[in-house]
Amino acid sequence: NPDQRITEDAKSFTSTSVSLALNLLRCVIDLGSFSFILISIYPRLFGTLIIYASAGTIVSYFVGRRLIQLNFTQLQREADLRFALVRVRECAESIAFYRGERREKLVVESRLFHALENYAQLLIWTFKLDVFTTYYEYLIQILPIFLVAPVYFSGVIKLGALNQAWSAFNHVLDDLSWILREFDTLSEFSAGVDRLGEFVEFLEARIKPSDRIFLIDPNHAFSHPHHHHQHHRRRELQNMEQFDHDRTGDEDEDGDEEQDRRGLSALNSGVGEEFGKIALIEDAPEDTPLVLEQMTLFTPDDAARMLIRDLSFTLRRQERLMLVGESGRGKSSLLRALAGLWDRGDGVIHVSPGSKAMFLPQKPFCTIGSLTDQLLY
């Protein structure tokens, strides 16, 4: 769902921005306070720490910069996978009419494989960065000992000053290592910012300057000045459309209730609560490619309404047949039964082999791929 993904990215952008900004501000304040303490005790230790932290940040960038592209690619491939899954769910009937289940399965499996492949690379590079970060944090712990021990044993500083230097050293190290510590979060944040940036650039190129001005209206959250004079007219039209919709809805509900009563009465006079299965046999000869024998069709849902009862006919070669009737009478349902999608009921359907029968669904459908893939689908 694009709208849901945009909402999640915008929420992540705002929350992560605030979190990173507050952490950075805390590190700056903490760095200024404890740097003064560390410099007053032993300036050489502070200079060594600056060099070590700078080198660690540079190395971590070269080790983890791959994560930025991998995170961006992961978002793209996960979005492609979600799109393919939603597309199959929304167009399931059209895919079934085209007998395209195998093709769509290959498309979904391919996108799943690409997402997992990129995620494996993401785990590998995250592991490399974590290994470097671990060595970086623990290796520096022995440095103050070698630098401060000679000064302590010579009597230049006392034990209390040594403890202060150790505490100030850890605080400064933690503050200077902010980029290294937050590199995973920064890489994910950068990928999200790139996605939102592309979306904003796309909108900016298509929005007119006059459409950017909004005025606060007491009756509405936002109203455009050019459209303000049309507000009352729109409200009148919406009220008229709502009235027509409600009236049409009432008529449709009455028609649906009448149709349900007819279906229930036919069901009660029919086969009872147990439902059989329509036999679909691909053995029709070439001169009669379609034969129906006493076919009775019910809806596959829990209501189990009877749509067709005891239908029999034969369609010979070079003959044409057009189904005509009101909406909801079972025209499309008959085609679903002929395609084998709906089989609750009774009777036998003899059709030509599947390679010689083609069903065109009501909803147009195109597979993911090139023009050649569409023609071969």
Short mmCIF file of C-alpha atoms in Angstrom, two decimals:
data_model
loop_
_atom_site.label_atom_id
_atom_site.label_comp_id
_atom_site.label_asym_id
_atom_site.label_seq_id
_atom_site.Cartn_x
_atom_site.Cartn_y
_atom_site.Cartn_z
CA ASN A 1 0.00 0.00 0.00
CA PRO A 2 1.80 3.17 -1.15
CA ASP A 3 -0.13 5.46 1.19
CA GLN A 4 0.74 3.28 4.17
CA ARG A 5 4.42 3.13 3.21
CA ILE A 6 4.56 6.92 2.76
CA THR A 7 2.99 7.35 6.20
CA GLU A 8 5.48 4.95 7.79
CA ASP A 9 8.45 6.62 6.07
CA ALA A 10 7.27 10.08 7.12
CA LYS A 11 6.74 8.91 10.70
CA SER A 12 10.15 7.24 10.77
CA PHE A 13 11.76 10.37 9.32
CA THR A 14 10.30 12.68 11.98
CA SER A 15 10.87 10.37 14.96
CA THR A 16 14.39 9.39 13.90
CA SER A 17 15.30 13.01 13.14
CA VAL A 18 14.22 14.13 16.61
CA SER A 19 15.98 11.20 18.28
CA LEU A 20 19.25 11.74 16.42
CA ALA A 21 19.15 15.49 17.01
CA LEU A 22 18.62 15.09 20.75
CA ASN A 23 21.38 12.49 21.02
CA LEU A 24 23.75 14.69 19.07
CA LEU A 25 22.94 17.67 21.28
CA ARG A 26 23.54 15.58 24.39
CA CYS A 27 26.89 14.41 23.03
CA VAL A 28 27.98 17.98 22.21
CA ILE A 29 27.13 19.22 25.72
CA ASP A 30 28.71 16.19 27.35
CA LEU A 31 31.81 16.50 25.16
CA GLY A 32 32.30 20.15 26.09
CA SER A 33 31.99 19.44 29.83
CA PHE A 34 34.26 16.42 30.12
CA SER A 35 36.80 17.63 27.56
CA PHE A 36 37.60 20.52 29.91
CA ILE A 37 38.13 18.08 32.78
CA LEU A 38 40.31 15.74 30.71
CA ILE A 39 42.43 18.56 29.29
CA SER A 40 43.00 20.05 32.74
CA ILE A 41 44.22 16.68 34.05
CA TYR A 42 46.24 15.32 31.13
CA PRO A 43 46.09 17.13 27.73
CA ARG A 44 48.09 14.42 25.96
CA LEU A 45 45.38 11.85 26.69
CA PHE A 46 42.76 14.11 25.16
CA GLY A 47 44.79 14.61 21.96
CA THR A 48 45.37 10.86 21.63
CA LEU A 49 41.65 10.25 22.06
CA ILE A 50 40.79 12.77 19.31
CA ILE A 51 43.15 11.01 16.87
CA TYR A 52 41.82 7.54 17.79
CA ALA A 53 38.17 8.56 17.47
CA SER A 54 38.75 10.28 14.13
CA ALA A 55 40.54 7.24 12.74
CA GLY A 56 37.79 4.94 14.00
CA THR A 57 35.08 7.09 12.40
CA ILE A 58 36.87 7.12 9.04
CA VAL A 59 37.41 3.35 9.07
CA SER A 60 33.81 2.71 10.12
CA TYR A 61 32.60 4.84 7.19
CA PHE A 62 34.58 2.79 4.68
CA VAL A 63 33.47 -0.46 6.30
CA GLY A 64 29.80 0.48 6.67
CA ARG A 65 29.12 2.79 3.71
CA ARG A 66 27.91 -0.27 1.82
CA LEU A 67 25.03 -0.44 4.31
CA ILE A 68 23.50 2.77 2.96
CA GLN A 69 22.99 1.33 -0.52
CA LEU A 70 21.95 -2.07 0.85
CA ASN A 71 19.27 -0.51 3.07
CA PHE A 72 17.92 1.52 0.16
CA THR A 73 17.86 -1.57 -2.07
CA GLN A 74 16.16 -3.56 0.68
CA LEU A 75 13.35 -1.03 0.90
CA GLN A 76 12.88 -1.21 -2.86
CA ARG A 77 12.84 -4.99 -3.04
CA GLU A 78 10.49 -5.35 -0.08
CA ALA A 79 8.17 -2.83 -1.75
CA ASP A 80 8.32 -4.84 -5.00
CA LEU A 81 7.47 -8.01 -3.09
CA ARG A 82 4.51 -6.39 -1.33
CA PHE A 83 3.28 -5.00 -4.64
CA ALA A 84 3.40 -8.43 -6.25
CA LEU A 85 1.53 -10.05 -3.34
CA VAL A 86 -1.17 -7.36 -3.26
CA ARG A 87 -1.49 -7.54 -7.02
CA VAL A 88 -2.04 -11.30 -6.94
CA ARG A 89 -4.63 -10.91 -4.19
CA GLU A 90 -6.57 -8.21 -6.03
CA CYS A 91 -6.40 -9.92 -9.44
CA ALA A 92 -6.77 -13.52 -8.27
CA GLU A 93 -9.83 -14.21 -10.40
CA SER A 94 -8.30 -12.74 -13.55
CA ILE A 95 -5.14 -14.78 -13.00
CA ALA A 96 -7.21 -17.92 -12.52
CA PHE A 97 -9.17 -17.26 -15.73
CA TYR A 98 -5.90 -16.90 -17.65
CA ARG A 99 -4.43 -20.01 -15.96
CA GLY A 100 -1.51 -17.83 -14.93
CA GLU A 101 -0.94 -19.23 -11.44
CA ARG A 102 2.44 -20.74 -12.32
CA ARG A 103 3.68 -17.54 -13.94
CA GLU A 104 2.60 -15.35 -11.02
CA LYS A 105 4.12 -17.78 -8.55
CA LEU A 106 7.46 -17.49 -10.36
CA VAL A 107 7.22 -13.68 -10.23
CA VAL A 108 6.52 -13.66 -6.48
CA GLU A 109 9.24 -16.24 -5.77
CA SER A 110 11.74 -14.23 -7.81
CA ARG A 111 11.01 -11.04 -5.89
CA LEU A 112 11.16 -12.90 -2.59
CA PHE A 113 14.53 -14.38 -3.57
CA HIS A 114 15.92 -10.95 -4.49
CA ALA A 115 14.74 -9.49 -1.17
CA LEU A 116 16.32 -12.36 0.80
CA GLU A 117 19.52 -12.13 -1.24
CA ASN A 118 19.93 -8.44 -0.46
CA TYR A 119 19.00 -9.03 3.18
CA ALA A 120 21.77 -11.64 3.44
CA GLN A 121 24.28 -9.08 2.18
CA LEU A 122 22.86 -6.59 4.67
CA LEU A 123 23.46 -9.02 7.53
CA ILE A 124 27.02 -9.72 6.38
CA TRP A 125 28.02 -6.06 6.22
CA THR A 126 26.24 -5.31 9.50
CA PHE A 127 28.26 -8.12 11.09
CA LYS A 128 31.50 -6.65 9.74
CA LEU A 129 30.65 -3.25 11.15
CA ASP A 130 29.69 -4.74 14.52
CA VAL A 131 32.99 -6.64 14.70
CA PHE A 132 34.95 -3.46 14.02
CA THR A 133 32.88 -1.48 16.53
CA THR A 134 33.50 -4.11 19.23
CA TYR A 135 37.25 -4.04 18.69
CA TYR A 136 37.17 -0.25 18.59
CA GLU A 137 35.40 0.05 21.94
CA TYR A 138 37.51 -2.48 23.85
CA LEU A 139 40.91 -1.76 22.37
CA ILE A 140 40.86 1.84 23.57
CA GLN A 141 40.25 0.82 27.19
CA ILE A 142 43.91 -0.15 27.71
CA LEU A 143 45.29 3.08 26.22
CA PRO A 144 44.72 5.33 29.27
CA ILE A 145 46.60 2.87 31.47
CA PHE A 146 49.80 3.15 29.44
CA LEU A 147 49.54 6.92 29.17
CA VAL A 148 48.49 7.84 32.72
CA ALA A 149 50.35 5.15 34.71
CA PRO A 150 53.83 6.77 34.42
CA VAL A 151 52.44 10.15 35.51
CA TYR A 152 50.62 8.57 38.45
CA PHE A 153 53.63 6.61 39.70
CA SER A 154 55.84 9.66 39.38
CA GLY A 155 53.51 11.49 41.77
CA VAL A 156 52.37 14.18 39.34
CA ILE A 157 48.69 13.28 39.75
CA LYS A 158 46.89 11.59 42.62
CA LEU A 159 44.50 8.66 42.68
CA GLY A 160 41.40 10.90 42.70
CA ALA A 161 42.61 12.76 39.64
CA LEU A 162 43.33 9.42 37.97
CA ASN A 163 39.73 8.30 38.54
CA GLN A 164 38.47 11.61 37.19
CA ALA A 165 40.62 11.23 34.11
CA TRP A 166 39.33 7.70 33.56
CA SER A 167 35.69 8.80 33.84
CA ALA A 168 36.20 11.84 31.62
CA PHE A 169 38.04 9.68 29.07
CA ASN A 170 35.07 7.28 28.72
CA HIS A 171 32.60 10.14 28.38
CA VAL A 172 34.64 11.85 25.70
CA LEU A 173 35.18 8.55 23.88
CA ASP A 174 31.46 7.85 23.89
CA ASP A 175 30.69 11.34 22.57
CA LEU A 176 33.31 11.25 19.82
CA SER A 177 32.09 7.79 18.75
CA TRP A 178 28.51 8.98 18.13
CA ILE A 179 28.70 8.52 14.36
CA LEU A 180 30.23 5.07 14.70
CA ARG A 181 27.70 4.02 17.33
CA GLU A 182 24.70 5.26 15.31
CA PHE A 183 25.96 4.16 11.90
CA ASP A 184 23.28 1.46 11.47
CA THR A 185 20.53 3.93 12.32
CA LEU A 186 22.06 6.59 10.09
CA SER A 187 22.25 4.20 7.12
CA GLU A 188 18.58 3.23 7.49
CA PHE A 189 17.65 6.86 8.01
CA SER A 190 19.56 7.87 4.87
CA ALA A 191 17.74 5.25 2.79
CA GLY A 192 14.36 6.51 4.04
CA VAL A 193 15.32 10.13 3.35
CA ASP A 194 16.30 9.20 -0.21
CA ARG A 195 12.89 7.58 -0.78
CA LEU A 196 11.02 10.58 0.60
CA GLY A 197 13.29 12.96 -1.31
CA GLU A 198 12.50 11.26 -4.62
CA PHE A 199 8.80 11.43 -3.82
CA VAL A 200 8.97 15.14 -2.92
CA GLU A 201 10.95 15.94 -6.07
CA PHE A 202 8.33 14.11 -8.12
CA LEU A 203 5.54 16.20 -6.57
CA GLU A 204 7.47 19.47 -6.75
CA ALA A 205 7.87 19.10 -10.50
CA ARG A 206 4.11 18.71 -10.98
CA ILE A 207 2.56 21.20 -8.54
CA LYS A 208 1.84 24.68 -9.79
CA PRO A 209 2.99 27.64 -7.66
CA SER A 210 -0.63 28.79 -7.28
CA ASP A 211 -1.53 25.45 -5.70
CA ARG A 212 0.99 25.86 -2.89
CA ILE A 213 -0.94 28.61 -1.03
CA PHE A 214 -3.39 27.47 1.62
CA LEU A 215 -5.46 29.57 4.01
CA ILE A 216 -6.80 28.60 7.40
CA ASP A 217 -10.60 28.44 7.33
CA PRO A 218 -12.64 28.20 10.56
CA ASN A 219 -14.97 25.61 9.04
CA HIS A 220 -12.30 23.46 7.38
CA ALA A 221 -8.78 22.36 8.22
CA PHE A 222 -7.40 23.88 5.01
CA SER A 223 -8.98 25.65 2.08
CA HIS A 224 -7.41 26.98 -1.09
CA PRO A 225 -8.19 30.65 -1.89
CA HIS A 226 -9.07 29.85 -5.51
CA HIS A 227 -11.56 27.20 -4.41
CA HIS A 228 -13.06 29.03 -1.45
CA HIS A 229 -15.92 30.55 -3.47
CA GLN A 230 -16.93 27.07 -4.68
CA HIS A 231 -17.32 25.65 -1.20
CA HIS A 232 -21.09 26.09 -0.87
CA ARG A 233 -21.68 24.77 -4.37
CA ARG A 234 -19.65 21.65 -3.66
CA ARG A 235 -21.56 21.06 -0.44
CA GLU A 236 -24.88 21.25 -2.32
CA LEU A 237 -23.64 18.82 -4.95
CA GLN A 238 -22.34 16.42 -2.29
CA ASN A 239 -25.69 16.50 -0.50
CA MET A 240 -27.51 15.78 -3.77
CA GLU A 241 -25.11 12.91 -4.59
CA GLN A 242 -25.50 11.51 -1.08
CA PHE A 243 -29.30 11.64 -1.42
CA ASP A 244 -29.19 9.84 -4.78
CA HIS A 245 -26.73 7.30 -3.39
CA ASP A 246 -28.91 6.59 -0.37
CA ARG A 247 -32.02 6.24 -2.53
CA THR A 248 -30.22 3.95 -4.97
CA GLY A 249 -28.75 1.98 -2.08
CA ASP A 250 -32.22 1.44 -0.62
CA GLU A 251 -33.48 0.22 -3.99
CA ASP A 252 -30.47 -2.07 -4.39
CA GLU A 253 -30.95 -3.47 -0.90
CA ASP A 254 -34.61 -4.17 -1.66
CA GLY A 255 -33.58 -5.91 -4.89
CA ASP A 256 -30.86 -7.90 -3.10
CA GLU A 257 -33.30 -8.99 -0.39
CA GLU A 258 -35.80 -10.12 -3.02
CA GLN A 259 -33.08 -12.01 -4.85
CA ASP A 260 -31.88 -13.60 -1.60
CA ARG A 261 -35.45 -14.71 -0.86
CA ARG A 262 -35.68 -16.28 -4.31
CA GLY A 263 -32.34 -17.97 -3.82
CA LEU A 264 -33.27 -19.29 -0.38
CA SER A 265 -36.60 -20.60 -1.62
CA ALA A 266 -34.86 -22.36 -4.48
CA LEU A 267 -32.29 -23.72 -2.06
CA ASN A 268 -34.94 -25.04 0.32
CA SER A 269 -36.67 -26.77 -2.58
CA GLY A 270 -33.38 -28.04 -3.95
CA VAL A 271 -30.77 -30.46 -2.75
CA GLY A 272 -30.74 -29.54 0.96
CA GLU A 273 -27.79 -28.64 3.13
CA GLU A 274 -25.26 -31.02 1.54
CA PHE A 275 -23.62 -29.74 -1.62
CA GLY A 276 -21.99 -31.80 -4.29
CA LYS A 277 -19.29 -30.86 -6.74
CA ILE A 278 -19.65 -30.02 -10.39
CA ALA A 279 -17.61 -32.38 -12.53
CA LEU A 280 -15.46 -30.57 -15.09
CA ILE A 281 -14.24 -33.04 -17.70
CA GLU A 282 -11.99 -32.01 -20.58
CA ASP A 283 -13.19 -34.64 -23.04
CA ALA A 284 -15.47 -32.71 -25.37
CA PRO A 285 -15.02 -33.57 -29.05
CA GLU A 286 -14.00 -30.97 -31.59
CA ASP A 287 -17.48 -30.62 -33.11
CA THR A 288 -19.11 -29.93 -29.70
CA PRO A 289 -16.50 -28.11 -27.56
CA LEU A 290 -18.96 -27.32 -24.74
CA VAL A 291 -21.66 -29.52 -23.22
CA LEU A 292 -23.54 -28.94 -19.94
CA GLU A 293 -25.58 -31.69 -18.34
CA GLN A 294 -28.04 -30.79 -15.54
CA MET A 295 -25.70 -28.26 -13.97
CA THR A 296 -26.75 -26.64 -10.69
CA LEU A 297 -24.50 -23.91 -9.28
CA PHE A 298 -24.33 -22.42 -5.78
CA THR A 299 -22.22 -19.54 -4.51
CA PRO A 300 -19.05 -20.70 -2.70
CA ASP A 301 -19.67 -18.55 0.39
CA ASP A 302 -21.53 -19.51 3.55
CA ALA A 303 -24.84 -18.18 2.18
CA ALA A 304 -24.71 -20.78 -0.62
CA ARG A 305 -27.32 -19.09 -2.83
CA MET A 306 -28.53 -21.05 -5.82
CA LEU A 307 -27.61 -19.19 -9.00
CA ILE A 308 -28.30 -21.76 -11.74
CA ARG A 309 -30.48 -24.85 -11.61
CA ASP A 310 -30.57 -27.83 -13.95
CA LEU A 311 -28.95 -26.06 -16.89
CA SER A 312 -28.26 -28.17 -19.96
CA PHE A 313 -27.13 -27.09 -23.40
CA THR A 314 -24.67 -27.95 -26.14
CA LEU A 315 -22.48 -25.48 -28.00
CA ARG A 316 -21.33 -26.81 -31.34
CA ARG A 317 -18.36 -25.74 -33.39
CA GLN A 318 -18.67 -22.34 -35.14
CA GLU A 319 -21.76 -21.48 -33.05
CA ARG A 320 -21.98 -18.28 -31.01
CA LEU A 321 -23.66 -17.85 -27.64
CA MET A 322 -24.28 -14.57 -25.81
CA LEU A 323 -25.47 -14.48 -22.19
CA VAL A 324 -27.99 -11.72 -21.53
CA GLY A 325 -29.65 -10.82 -18.23
CA GLU A 326 -29.84 -8.43 -15.34
CA SER A 327 -26.92 -7.87 -13.04
CA GLY A 328 -26.57 -10.55 -10.37
CA ARG A 329 -28.36 -13.29 -12.34
CA GLY A 330 -25.27 -15.49 -12.66
CA LYS A 331 -23.77 -14.70 -16.07
CA SER A 332 -20.25 -14.29 -14.72
CA SER A 333 -20.82 -17.15 -12.32
CA LEU A 334 -21.55 -19.46 -15.23
CA LEU A 335 -18.21 -18.53 -16.76
CA ARG A 336 -16.52 -19.20 -13.43
CA ALA A 337 -18.06 -22.65 -13.39
CA LEU A 338 -16.95 -23.31 -16.98
CA ALA A 339 -13.40 -22.27 -16.03
CA GLY A 340 -13.45 -24.53 -12.96
CA LEU A 341 -13.22 -21.70 -10.44
CA TRP A 342 -16.61 -22.40 -8.83
CA ASP A 343 -17.61 -26.03 -8.43
CA ARG A 344 -20.20 -26.11 -5.64
CA GLY A 345 -23.32 -27.70 -7.01
CA ASP A 346 -24.15 -30.66 -9.23
CA GLY A 347 -23.94 -31.75 -12.84
CA VAL A 348 -21.28 -32.31 -15.46
CA ILE A 349 -19.46 -29.88 -17.74
CA HIS A 350 -17.71 -31.25 -20.81
CA VAL A 351 -15.21 -28.81 -22.33
CA SER A 352 -12.43 -28.98 -24.86
CA PRO A 353 -8.88 -29.30 -23.53
CA GLY A 354 -7.64 -26.24 -21.63
CA SER A 355 -5.12 -25.30 -24.29
CA LYS A 356 -8.00 -24.67 -26.71
CA ALA A 357 -10.21 -22.62 -24.34
CA MET A 358 -9.51 -19.01 -23.47
CA PHE A 359 -11.38 -16.96 -20.87
CA LEU A 360 -11.32 -13.16 -20.85
CA PRO A 361 -11.95 -11.83 -17.33
CA GLN A 362 -14.09 -8.78 -16.66
CA LYS A 363 -11.16 -6.94 -15.08
CA PRO A 364 -8.25 -6.29 -17.51
CA PHE A 365 -5.00 -7.83 -16.36
CA CYS A 366 -1.40 -7.63 -17.51
CA THR A 367 1.43 -9.62 -16.05
CA ILE A 368 4.69 -8.05 -14.88
CA GLY A 369 7.15 -8.15 -17.74
CA SER A 370 7.80 -7.12 -21.32
CA LEU A 371 5.43 -7.06 -24.28
CA THR A 372 6.65 -10.52 -25.20
CA ASP A 373 5.67 -11.77 -21.74
CA GLN A 374 2.17 -10.33 -22.24
CA LEU A 375 1.75 -12.12 -25.55
CA LEU A 376 3.00 -15.43 -24.16
CA TYR A 377 1.05 -15.22 -20.91
#
